[in-house]
XYZ file of C-alpha atoms in Angstrom:
319
model
C 116.849 164.647 101.965
C 114.295 162.280 100.432
C 116.778 160.576 98.130
C 116.393 156.840 97.718
C 119.375 154.828 98.922
C 119.899 151.369 97.383
C 120.497 148.542 99.822
C 121.183 144.859 99.485
C 118.109 143.185 98.075
C 118.579 140.236 100.414
C 117.167 142.410 103.211
C 113.742 141.994 101.595
C 113.446 138.750 103.517
C 113.462 140.729 106.777
C 110.495 142.889 105.781
C 106.817 142.159 105.676
C 105.507 141.838 102.113
C 101.871 142.380 101.085
C 99.971 139.434 99.663
C 99.447 141.038 96.258
C 96.974 139.469 93.872
C 96.603 140.279 90.166
C 93.052 139.814 88.967
C 92.555 137.696 85.835
C 96.198 136.636 85.964
C 97.348 134.009 83.478
C 101.132 134.043 83.891
C 103.629 135.920 86.097
C 107.292 135.556 85.172
C 110.243 137.447 86.665
C 113.058 138.500 84.349
C 116.700 137.807 84.937
C 119.982 138.243 83.057
C 122.918 137.256 85.281
C 120.680 137.473 88.317
C 117.118 138.347 89.103
C 116.262 141.897 88.047
C 115.089 143.371 91.350
C 116.080 146.163 93.692
C 115.456 147.548 97.188
C 115.624 151.227 98.227
C 115.196 153.132 101.495
C 114.905 156.859 102.287
C 115.198 158.981 105.408
C 111.420 158.923 105.937
C 111.662 155.189 106.585
C 109.876 154.397 103.326
C 110.731 151.250 101.414
C 110.579 150.763 97.637
C 110.938 147.326 96.141
C 110.977 146.835 92.356
C 111.156 143.696 90.280
C 111.161 143.283 86.495
C 108.378 140.949 85.400
C 106.441 139.849 82.356
C 102.746 139.630 83.174
C 100.108 137.976 81.039
C 96.531 138.615 82.074
C 93.157 137.706 80.616
C 91.036 140.344 78.905
C 87.489 139.323 77.931
C 86.805 140.467 74.368
C 83.787 140.518 72.089
C 84.147 140.647 68.319
C 80.608 141.436 67.206
C 81.816 144.798 65.850
C 84.927 143.407 64.131
C 86.892 145.130 62.572
C 85.375 148.292 64.075
C 85.643 146.924 67.608
C 87.143 148.654 70.643
C 88.387 146.411 73.457
C 88.769 147.695 77.037
C 90.969 145.691 79.421
C 91.480 146.291 83.141
C 94.754 145.549 84.933
C 93.979 145.372 88.667
C 96.282 144.567 91.589
C 94.946 144.137 95.116
C 95.294 142.198 98.328
C 94.216 138.607 98.669
C 93.445 138.655 102.422
C 93.238 142.261 103.654
C 90.194 144.357 102.780
C 90.241 148.119 102.179
C 89.954 148.841 105.910
C 93.396 147.291 106.476
C 95.233 147.838 103.199
C 94.760 150.451 100.478
C 96.483 150.206 97.098
C 97.526 153.379 95.271
C 99.241 153.747 91.925
C 101.410 156.488 90.491
C 101.517 155.068 87.027
C 101.356 157.761 84.339
C 101.572 156.504 80.766
C 103.342 158.652 78.206
C 101.469 158.118 74.934
C 104.629 158.803 72.920
C 106.260 155.770 74.558
C 103.364 153.388 73.876
C 103.793 151.147 70.874
C 100.900 149.758 68.899
C 100.252 146.033 69.124
C 99.519 144.205 65.873
C 96.183 145.561 64.562
C 95.514 147.765 67.589
C 96.403 151.254 68.670
C 96.965 151.227 72.441
C 95.792 153.818 74.948
C 96.498 153.540 78.685
C 94.461 155.562 81.185
C 94.089 155.716 84.928
C 91.799 153.130 86.459
C 88.272 154.585 86.913
C 87.176 155.180 90.488
C 84.342 152.677 90.107
C 86.959 150.005 89.344
C 89.304 150.787 92.257
C 87.370 148.441 94.546
C 85.995 144.986 94.071
C 83.620 142.983 96.219
C 84.482 139.477 97.419
C 82.934 137.094 99.931
C 85.126 138.401 102.763
C 84.538 142.130 102.072
C 85.516 145.043 99.865
C 89.088 145.110 98.598
C 91.154 148.005 97.315
C 92.837 147.636 93.919
C 95.179 149.732 91.781
C 96.098 149.469 88.131
C 95.208 150.971 84.777
C 92.688 150.778 81.956
C 93.973 149.519 78.623
C 91.989 150.515 75.502
C 92.676 148.647 72.266
C 91.278 150.307 69.152
C 91.637 148.295 65.959
C 93.229 149.884 62.895
C 90.597 149.805 60.155
C 92.582 151.050 57.143
C 93.713 147.547 56.136
C 90.158 146.189 56.143
C 88.783 149.198 54.253
C 91.305 148.657 51.450
C 90.969 144.876 51.263
C 87.252 144.399 51.894
C 84.986 147.419 52.281
C 86.172 149.348 49.225
C 86.219 146.403 46.744
C 82.827 145.036 47.822
C 81.241 148.480 47.682
C 82.667 149.051 44.205
C 81.266 145.706 43.032
C 77.802 146.792 44.174
C 78.166 150.016 42.169
C 79.337 148.027 39.129
C 76.178 145.902 39.343
C 74.109 149.064 38.764
C 75.602 149.306 35.264
C 73.332 146.381 34.360
C 70.367 148.770 34.539
C 71.819 150.613 31.536
C 72.013 147.450 29.417
C 68.891 146.814 27.300
C 66.848 143.891 28.633
C 66.996 142.012 25.305
C 70.809 141.678 25.621
C 70.602 138.723 27.979
C 74.226 137.421 27.826
C 75.823 140.786 28.607
C 73.587 141.632 31.533
C 73.515 138.165 33.082
C 77.289 137.734 32.737
C 77.916 141.008 34.570
C 75.531 140.272 37.444
C 76.516 136.609 37.901
C 80.236 137.483 37.897
C 79.812 140.215 40.503
C 77.591 137.947 42.615
C 80.138 135.107 42.636
C 83.020 137.448 43.446
C 81.154 138.815 46.474
C 80.320 135.286 47.658
C 84.023 134.404 47.376
C 84.954 137.499 49.414
C 82.437 136.476 52.076
C 83.868 132.942 52.306
C 87.415 134.304 52.622
C 86.394 136.689 55.390
C 84.533 134.093 57.465
C 87.600 131.831 57.548
C 90.040 134.567 58.626
C 88.180 136.569 61.280
C 87.777 135.814 65.004
C 84.664 133.981 66.103
C 81.744 135.954 67.514
C 78.354 135.146 68.984
C 76.555 136.270 65.839
C 77.424 138.132 62.683
C 80.391 140.475 62.835
C 80.274 143.956 61.338
C 82.312 142.989 58.293
C 80.158 139.904 57.643
C 77.005 142.023 57.811
C 78.521 144.451 55.298
C 79.374 141.769 52.742
C 75.998 140.037 53.159
C 74.185 143.305 52.418
C 76.399 143.842 49.358
C 75.487 140.344 48.144
C 71.788 141.115 48.702
C 72.036 144.295 46.610
C 73.505 142.345 43.688
C 70.924 139.606 44.207
C 68.231 142.297 44.075
C 69.554 143.426 40.684
C 69.331 139.804 39.503
C 65.758 139.490 40.748
C 64.851 142.755 39.015
C 66.226 141.486 35.710
C 64.475 138.135 36.156
C 61.193 140.024 36.585
C 61.813 141.950 33.360
C 62.549 138.739 31.440
C 59.409 137.119 32.849
C 57.340 140.115 31.810
C 58.789 140.042 28.292
C 58.172 136.301 27.992
C 54.559 136.651 29.130
C 54.012 139.459 26.633
C 55.382 137.351 23.772
C 53.414 134.244 24.764
C 50.107 136.139 25.087
C 47.960 135.196 22.044
C 47.053 138.109 19.807
C 43.359 138.733 18.985
C 42.231 137.276 15.666
C 41.926 139.797 12.895
C 38.837 139.845 10.706
C 39.340 138.505 7.239
C 38.689 140.870 4.389
C 35.344 140.303 2.642
C 35.377 137.849 -0.236
C 35.623 139.523 -3.599
C 32.398 139.821 -5.610
C 34.235 139.667 -8.897
C 36.119 136.989 -10.670
C 39.897 137.055 -10.662
C 39.975 138.336 -14.224
C 37.567 141.158 -13.370
C 39.476 142.067 -10.225
C 42.680 142.305 -12.194
C 41.056 144.835 -14.545
C 39.650 147.029 -11.709
C 42.076 149.799 -10.725
C 42.741 150.118 -6.928
C 41.085 153.019 -5.153
C 43.477 155.923 -4.502
C 46.326 153.786 -5.844
C 46.394 151.412 -2.796
C 44.975 147.972 -2.379
C 43.186 146.728 0.743
C 46.122 144.456 1.595
C 48.598 147.329 1.458
C 46.423 149.369 3.780
C 46.266 146.498 6.297
C 50.076 146.077 6.200
C 50.537 149.777 6.789
C 48.157 149.730 9.782
C 49.916 146.679 11.269
C 53.310 148.342 10.883
C 52.065 151.450 12.684
C 50.682 149.313 15.508
C 53.958 147.418 15.876
C 55.901 150.680 15.864
C 53.671 152.181 18.529
C 53.991 149.012 20.625
C 57.785 149.081 20.310
C 57.921 152.742 21.266
C 55.696 152.146 24.300
C 57.828 149.167 25.390
C 60.969 151.274 25.102
C 59.388 154.041 27.162
C 58.346 151.563 29.858
C 61.847 150.032 29.888
C 63.516 153.442 30.182
C 61.148 154.470 32.990
C 61.862 151.222 34.855
C 65.614 151.676 34.342
C 65.516 155.227 35.704
C 63.465 154.068 38.692
C 65.917 151.349 39.744
C 68.910 153.623 39.097
C 67.432 155.890 41.770
C 66.148 153.280 44.239
C 69.261 151.082 44.497
C 71.823 153.907 45.090
C 69.451 155.607 47.524
C 69.018 152.451 49.633
C 72.767 151.754 49.528
C 73.490 155.309 50.682
C 71.029 154.970 53.580
C 72.573 151.633 54.545
C 76.081 153.178 54.584
C 74.946 156.011 56.837
C 73.238 153.667 59.321
C 76.108 151.151 59.240
C 79.025 153.536 59.843
C 77.154 155.713 62.337
C 76.126 152.672 64.383
C 79.487 150.904 64.519
C 81.619 154.029 64.939
C 79.523 155.995 67.434
C 76.610 153.987 68.890
C 78.030 150.513 69.595
C 81.443 151.621 71.044
C 79.636 153.663 73.688
């Protein structure tokens, strides 16, 4: 009884048409093959249904401060241009089947019903009723994790190997840290040229900058060790007292047997060797203690940074 009966679409000229307005519209284009793709239907309840195939382009304001962990929400709203909600009310029966929605480029698409707070908008001439849907674009992060997050994080971990290299091996340690530092700077330059512009730093830029700072911190730590070693070497040693002048002639000294089989000079050499050995052992202990300290501090701070970073951009900022 309520079946829709198709009629000639030319009758649409005899009916009154609402002055529909699409908010934030950029382009409205009707589709046609041999003729314009449109249709007109009537039913026994004197209801009219008019459909036309169109391609609509509308503007969606986006912010990229959380790129590539950003979530964009776009509103598609259709209302009247002249008649407020006391004269014309727009309703929609649009139900999106998620299995029929295709992802767009880097985004996964989710379409939901327009929230009640967005079903009206205020203009100079009054309150107007609108219908439409809410479009949520959630960026796919797997590509950026593989190409940026994982390599840069691994480079930071590689820089910690420098703490295991003895400080006196300058070429090996400096080569490792400088190479990792330059690679991270190159990654940062590549990212800044290929990401959308934002008001400040994006999430991925903040990540790489922190990774660069961790490697720079390892360089500063090694520079402090080298400075400490240089100051220790350049510090003048206290003058040692000269042995008392012999009271015998050289010939008499040669005939006097040394006490306990050791000469005074041999005893002094033995004491100096023991002092140098003790100093070397103490330096090694200090170096090992410093190495263990930084091997704990740097991973701990990097772990805390990861927790704050991912928790903020995945749960706090999207809300």
